[in-house]
C-alpha cells in the first residue's frame, strides 16, 4: 500500500466564519471562509465551499483530472461563496460528487448553488461548468459509503438547519461540526454522537462565553458556539484532538493566540485552525488476515 493510500490528511483552506476578512491582522490564521480538504486513503473529500475553495481549486490544477466528493453543511453565504470561483469545476474531464441536505423550504443543494450564480448575482451560470457534477440529496442521518470510507451525518442546531459530518476510515475518525449552537442545559446529543471517541473534532467555536452571553450584544440564537463549549464536548466525547474552527472575523491573530492559550490549559491536545495547516492521521495495523485488525491512529499536526 502506498503512503498516500495509507494516510488520512486534513488540510484547512478556509477557517473563518461569516465573511472573509483579509488584512494585516489576520495573516497568521487566515481570512478565508470554510473549506476543508480530507485525503482519505485514495479518496478526496471536500467539506464546504467558502472562499477557501478557490485556493484549493488553484492547487488542484497541477493534478488534473480530479475526482472528489464535496459535502456541504448548509448553504449560508460563507459556506458556498467560493464555489463559483472553483476553477476545476469549469474543466472538462474532472468529476465532482456533490452532497447536501434539502433545505427546510424544499430547495436542493443543486438549486441553491445554481441560484447564487444567476443574474444579477453572478455573470456566469453553473451550466457553463465543464466538469461532471453529480448532485446528491442527503437525508440527515444518512450514511454515505465511498470505497472504504464511511461518512455519517447528523442534524446541527443552526438557523435554517445544518449537517454535521463524521468521516471513518481504517479505525480513524474525524468529526466536522460547523455550524452549530450549543444548548444552555445540556450537550447536544447529535454533536456528542458525531464526536464519539473521535481522533479529531473540528468544532464551531465562533465566540467566547463572554461574547455569546453579552448583555449589550448577545449572540444567543445566532447559530454558533464557543470555545468553552468545544472543550466540554471534547471531554464528554473522549476526543483525542480538538480543533477550534469558524473563527469570528472580528477576532484578530493576537486574540486567537489568547484563545489558543486558554483552550490549551483546559484541553492540552488542541489547536486553532489555521489556513494552510494540515493534520495527519496514520492508522496502525496489526498483522492479520482480518480487515478489522486496526488499532489506534497516530495524530500529528
Short mmCIF file of C-alpha atoms in Angstrom, two decimals:
data_model
loop_
_atom_site.label_atom_id
_atom_site.label_comp_id
_atom_site.label_asym_id
_atom_site.label_seq_id
_atom_site.Cartn_x
_atom_site.Cartn_y
_atom_site.Cartn_z
CA UNK A 1 0.00 0.00 0.00
CA UNK A 2 1.41 3.40 -0.99
CA UNK A 3 1.94 6.09 1.62
CA UNK A 4 -0.96 8.17 0.26
CA UNK A 5 -3.32 5.20 0.38
CA UNK A 6 -2.34 4.64 4.00
CA UNK A 7 -2.88 8.23 5.16
CA UNK A 8 -5.72 10.38 6.41
CA UNK A 9 -4.80 14.04 5.96
CA UNK A 10 -6.91 17.07 6.86
CA UNK A 11 -5.97 20.35 5.16
CA UNK A 12 -7.54 23.67 6.10
CA UNK A 13 -8.13 26.02 3.15
CA UNK A 14 -10.52 28.39 4.95
CA UNK A 15 -11.14 28.68 8.69
CA UNK A 16 -13.20 31.88 9.16
CA UNK A 17 -16.93 32.21 9.62
CA UNK A 18 -19.50 34.74 8.40
CA UNK A 19 -17.37 36.74 5.94
CA UNK A 20 -13.87 36.69 4.52
CA UNK A 21 -11.58 39.07 6.39
CA UNK A 22 -8.21 39.54 4.66
CA UNK A 23 -5.85 42.05 6.18
CA UNK A 24 -2.75 42.66 8.24
CA UNK A 25 -4.40 41.44 11.46
CA UNK A 26 -5.50 38.04 10.11
CA UNK A 27 -2.31 36.93 8.37
CA UNK A 28 -1.31 34.10 10.71
CA UNK A 29 -4.69 32.37 10.97
CA UNK A 30 -6.05 33.38 7.58
CA UNK A 31 -9.13 35.23 6.40
CA UNK A 32 -10.90 32.79 4.05
CA UNK A 33 -14.26 31.24 4.89
CA UNK A 34 -14.80 27.50 5.49
CA UNK A 35 -13.27 24.86 3.26
CA UNK A 36 -11.62 21.67 4.47
CA UNK A 37 -10.00 19.02 2.29
CA UNK A 38 -9.56 15.46 3.54
CA UNK A 39 -7.39 12.95 1.70
CA UNK A 40 -8.62 9.61 2.99
CA UNK A 41 -6.81 6.62 1.56
CA UNK A 42 -7.16 7.16 -2.17
CA UNK A 43 -10.22 9.40 -1.85
CA UNK A 44 -10.52 13.20 -1.82
CA UNK A 45 -13.31 14.68 0.32
CA UNK A 46 -14.07 18.42 0.43
CA UNK A 47 -16.21 19.94 3.17
CA UNK A 48 -17.89 23.28 2.45
CA UNK A 49 -17.22 25.74 -0.34
CA UNK A 50 -16.34 29.05 1.27
CA UNK A 51 -13.71 31.35 -0.19
CA UNK A 52 -11.05 28.82 0.79
CA UNK A 53 -12.38 26.59 -2.01
CA UNK A 54 -10.85 28.96 -4.57
CA UNK A 55 -7.38 28.32 -3.13
CA UNK A 56 -7.97 24.57 -3.10
CA UNK A 57 -9.04 24.74 -6.72
CA UNK A 58 -5.86 26.51 -7.76
CA UNK A 59 -3.78 23.85 -6.00
CA UNK A 60 -5.59 21.11 -7.93
CA UNK A 61 -4.76 22.49 -11.38
CA UNK A 62 -1.48 20.57 -11.39
CA UNK A 63 -3.30 17.32 -10.58
CA UNK A 64 -5.80 17.08 -13.44
CA UNK A 65 -8.01 15.17 -13.95
CA UNK A 66 -9.55 15.41 -10.50
CA UNK A 67 -12.40 13.46 -8.91
CA UNK A 68 -13.66 14.47 -5.49
CA UNK A 69 -16.64 14.25 -3.15
CA UNK A 70 -17.97 17.60 -1.91
CA UNK A 71 -20.10 17.80 1.24
CA UNK A 72 -21.92 20.99 2.24
CA UNK A 73 -23.02 21.62 5.82
CA UNK A 74 -25.59 24.16 4.60
CA UNK A 75 -25.84 26.99 2.09
CA UNK A 76 -25.34 30.15 4.10
CA UNK A 77 -23.23 32.52 2.05
CA UNK A 78 -19.92 31.96 3.85
CA UNK A 79 -20.07 28.22 3.08
CA UNK A 80 -20.83 28.39 -0.66
CA UNK A 81 -19.37 31.68 -1.91
CA UNK A 82 -16.18 30.03 -3.18
CA UNK A 83 -17.99 27.58 -5.47
CA UNK A 84 -18.36 29.96 -8.47
CA UNK A 85 -14.58 30.50 -8.31
CA UNK A 86 -13.64 26.80 -8.11
CA UNK A 87 -11.65 26.55 -11.35
CA UNK A 88 -11.51 22.70 -11.60
CA UNK A 89 -15.32 22.66 -11.87
CA UNK A 90 -15.02 24.53 -15.20
CA UNK A 91 -12.63 21.97 -16.71
CA UNK A 92 -13.92 19.03 -18.72
CA UNK A 93 -12.63 15.65 -17.53
CA UNK A 94 -12.97 16.44 -13.83
CA UNK A 95 -15.80 14.95 -11.78
CA UNK A 96 -17.35 16.09 -8.51
CA UNK A 97 -19.92 14.20 -6.44
CA UNK A 98 -21.78 16.92 -4.53
CA UNK A 99 -23.79 16.20 -1.37
CA UNK A 100 -26.12 18.42 0.63
CA UNK A 101 -29.37 18.14 2.55
CA UNK A 102 -32.61 19.54 1.18
CA UNK A 103 -33.33 22.88 2.88
CA UNK A 104 -36.46 23.39 5.01
CA UNK A 105 -38.00 25.31 2.11
CA UNK A 106 -37.55 22.30 -0.17
CA UNK A 107 -34.63 23.59 -2.25
CA UNK A 108 -31.87 21.15 -3.12
CA UNK A 109 -28.14 21.85 -2.92
CA UNK A 110 -28.09 21.93 -6.73
CA UNK A 111 -30.78 24.60 -6.80
CA UNK A 112 -29.02 26.74 -4.22
CA UNK A 113 -25.61 26.55 -5.89
CA UNK A 114 -27.32 27.29 -9.19
CA UNK A 115 -29.25 30.27 -7.81
CA UNK A 116 -26.19 32.07 -6.47
CA UNK A 117 -24.71 32.01 -9.99
CA UNK A 118 -27.74 33.51 -11.75
CA UNK A 119 -28.06 37.10 -12.92
CA UNK A 120 -27.94 39.60 -11.33
CA UNK A 121 -25.83 37.87 -8.68
CA UNK A 122 -23.15 36.41 -10.95
CA UNK A 123 -22.23 36.72 -14.64
CA UNK A 124 -21.60 33.04 -15.42
CA UNK A 125 -24.25 30.33 -14.80
CA UNK A 126 -23.48 26.98 -13.22
CA UNK A 127 -24.30 25.27 -16.54
CA UNK A 128 -21.07 26.69 -18.02
CA UNK A 129 -19.05 24.46 -15.72
CA UNK A 130 -17.43 21.80 -17.87
CA UNK A 131 -16.72 19.19 -15.20
CA UNK A 132 -19.21 16.42 -14.49
CA UNK A 133 -21.24 17.50 -11.45
CA UNK A 134 -23.22 14.72 -9.78
CA UNK A 135 -25.66 16.17 -7.23
CA UNK A 136 -26.90 14.01 -4.34
CA UNK A 137 -29.63 14.96 -1.88
CA UNK A 138 -28.73 13.84 1.62
CA UNK A 139 -31.27 12.78 4.18
CA UNK A 140 -30.00 13.89 7.57
CA UNK A 141 -28.90 10.77 9.40
CA UNK A 142 -27.94 9.08 6.12
CA UNK A 143 -24.61 7.23 5.85
CA UNK A 144 -22.54 7.62 2.69
CA UNK A 145 -20.07 4.89 1.69
CA UNK A 146 -17.19 5.98 -0.56
CA UNK A 147 -15.00 2.97 -1.13
CA UNK A 148 -13.79 2.01 2.34
CA UNK A 149 -14.63 5.47 3.75
CA UNK A 150 -17.86 5.85 5.73
CA UNK A 151 -19.36 9.33 6.15
CA UNK A 152 -22.01 9.72 8.84
CA UNK A 153 -24.38 12.68 9.20
CA UNK A 154 -26.47 14.34 11.92
CA UNK A 155 -28.60 17.46 12.30
CA UNK A 156 -26.99 20.51 13.89
CA UNK A 157 -28.69 23.34 15.79
CA UNK A 158 -28.43 26.21 13.31
CA UNK A 159 -30.94 28.65 11.76
CA UNK A 160 -32.19 27.03 8.55
CA UNK A 161 -30.56 23.73 9.60
CA UNK A 162 -27.04 22.43 9.03
CA UNK A 163 -25.47 19.00 8.74
CA UNK A 164 -22.61 17.70 10.85
CA UNK A 165 -20.28 15.05 9.41
CA UNK A 166 -18.12 12.23 10.75
CA UNK A 167 -15.56 10.54 8.50
CA UNK A 168 -14.49 6.98 9.40
CA UNK A 169 -11.66 5.05 7.78
CA UNK A 170 -9.40 2.21 8.92
CA UNK A 171 -10.05 2.88 12.60
CA UNK A 172 -9.56 6.67 12.20
CA UNK A 173 -12.38 9.14 12.72
CA UNK A 174 -12.81 12.89 12.23
CA UNK A 175 -15.88 14.90 13.25
CA UNK A 176 -16.62 18.12 11.37
CA UNK A 177 -19.16 20.11 13.41
CA UNK A 178 -19.90 23.53 11.91
CA UNK A 179 -22.22 25.48 12.16
CA UNK A 180 -23.91 24.67 15.45
CA UNK A 181 -25.19 26.38 18.59
CA UNK A 182 -24.97 24.63 21.95
CA UNK A 183 -27.96 24.17 24.24
CA UNK A 184 -27.99 26.03 27.58
CA UNK A 185 -28.80 23.00 29.73
CA UNK A 186 -27.09 20.03 28.04
CA UNK A 187 -24.68 18.86 25.36
CA UNK A 188 -26.39 18.32 22.03
CA UNK A 189 -26.82 14.55 21.62
CA UNK A 190 -26.20 14.77 17.87
CA UNK A 191 -22.92 16.60 18.43
CA UNK A 192 -21.89 14.08 21.08
CA UNK A 193 -22.68 11.21 18.72
CA UNK A 194 -20.67 12.69 15.85
CA UNK A 195 -17.70 13.34 18.14
CA UNK A 196 -17.74 10.00 19.99
CA UNK A 197 -14.15 8.82 20.57
CA UNK A 198 -13.02 10.81 17.52
CA UNK A 199 -9.34 11.17 16.75
CA UNK A 200 -10.04 14.77 15.67
CA UNK A 201 -13.04 17.01 16.33
CA UNK A 202 -13.30 20.23 14.31
CA UNK A 203 -15.78 22.43 16.16
CA UNK A 204 -17.53 25.75 15.53
CA UNK A 205 -16.21 27.98 18.33
CA UNK A 206 -17.00 31.37 16.85
CA UNK A 207 -17.43 33.15 20.18
CA UNK A 208 -16.21 33.20 23.73
CA UNK A 209 -18.73 32.59 26.51
CA UNK A 210 -18.50 36.29 27.38
CA UNK A 211 -19.38 37.35 23.82
CA UNK A 212 -22.13 34.77 23.50
CA UNK A 213 -23.84 35.89 26.73
CA UNK A 214 -23.12 39.61 26.41
CA UNK A 215 -25.90 41.82 27.76
CA UNK A 216 -25.13 44.51 25.20
CA UNK A 217 -24.84 42.31 22.09
CA UNK A 218 -25.97 38.78 22.88
CA UNK A 219 -25.19 36.10 20.29
CA UNK A 220 -27.82 33.68 21.60
CA UNK A 221 -29.80 32.35 18.67
CA UNK A 222 -27.18 33.23 16.06
CA UNK A 223 -26.35 29.57 15.44
CA UNK A 224 -22.78 29.36 16.73
CA UNK A 225 -20.95 28.06 19.78
CA UNK A 226 -17.97 28.93 22.00
CA UNK A 227 -14.54 27.52 22.73
CA UNK A 228 -15.64 26.72 26.27
CA UNK A 229 -18.42 24.52 24.89
CA UNK A 230 -15.95 22.93 22.49
CA UNK A 231 -13.84 21.82 25.45
CA UNK A 232 -16.93 20.41 27.19
CA UNK A 233 -17.86 18.37 24.13
CA UNK A 234 -14.30 17.15 23.57
CA UNK A 235 -14.04 15.90 27.14
CA UNK A 236 -17.51 14.34 27.20
CA UNK A 237 -17.00 12.58 23.85
CA UNK A 238 -13.47 11.35 24.66
CA UNK A 239 -11.97 13.22 21.69
CA UNK A 240 -8.22 12.89 21.16
CA UNK A 241 -7.51 16.22 19.39
CA UNK A 242 -9.72 19.33 19.45
CA UNK A 243 -9.57 21.84 16.58
CA UNK A 244 -11.14 25.27 17.16
CA UNK A 245 -12.73 26.42 13.90
CA UNK A 246 -15.02 29.02 12.24
CA UNK A 247 -13.22 32.00 13.78
CA UNK A 248 -15.17 35.22 14.14
CA UNK A 249 -13.98 37.81 11.57
CA UNK A 250 -13.59 40.29 14.45
CA UNK A 251 -11.03 38.04 16.16
CA UNK A 252 -7.56 39.07 15.01
CA UNK A 253 -4.42 36.96 15.26
CA UNK A 254 -3.49 38.17 18.73
CA UNK A 255 -6.98 37.50 20.04
CA UNK A 256 -6.93 33.96 18.63
CA UNK A 257 -3.50 33.43 20.20
CA UNK A 258 -5.02 34.25 23.59
CA UNK A 259 -7.91 31.85 23.00
CA UNK A 260 -5.45 29.14 21.97
CA UNK A 261 -3.63 29.55 25.28
CA UNK A 262 -6.86 29.29 27.27
CA UNK A 263 -8.07 26.27 25.32
CA UNK A 264 -4.69 24.58 25.77
CA UNK A 265 -4.90 24.97 29.52
CA UNK A 266 -8.19 23.09 29.62
CA UNK A 267 -7.58 20.63 26.76
CA UNK A 268 -3.85 20.25 26.03
CA UNK A 269 -4.19 18.31 22.77
CA UNK A 270 -5.85 21.15 20.88
CA UNK A 271 -5.10 23.66 18.16
CA UNK A 272 -6.59 26.71 16.50
CA UNK A 273 -7.35 26.03 12.84
CA UNK A 274 -5.04 27.99 10.56
CA UNK A 275 -5.34 28.45 6.83
CA UNK A 276 -2.78 26.20 5.12
CA UNK A 277 -2.42 23.90 8.13
CA UNK A 278 -2.56 20.11 7.88
CA UNK A 279 -3.32 17.40 10.41
CA UNK A 280 -2.35 13.83 9.60
CA UNK A 281 -3.71 10.55 10.94
CA UNK A 282 -1.91 7.30 10.21
CA UNK A 283 -3.68 4.04 11.08
CA UNK A 284 -1.64 1.37 12.82
CA UNK A 285 -2.22 -2.14 11.54
CA UNK A 286 -1.96 -5.39 13.45
CA UNK A 287 -0.65 -8.23 11.25
CA UNK A 288 -3.74 -10.26 10.48
CA UNK A 289 -5.82 -11.52 7.59
CA UNK A 290 -8.86 -9.82 9.10
CA UNK A 291 -9.58 -6.29 7.79
CA UNK A 292 -10.91 -5.28 11.22
CA UNK A 293 -7.49 -5.66 12.81
CA UNK A 294 -6.86 -1.94 13.25
CA UNK A 295 -5.71 -0.22 16.42
CA UNK A 296 -5.47 3.43 17.48
CA UNK A 297 -4.47 6.03 14.93
CA UNK A 298 -1.48 8.32 15.35
CA UNK A 299 -2.37 12.01 15.05
CA UNK A 300 0.08 14.77 14.18
CA UNK A 301 -0.28 18.41 13.18
#
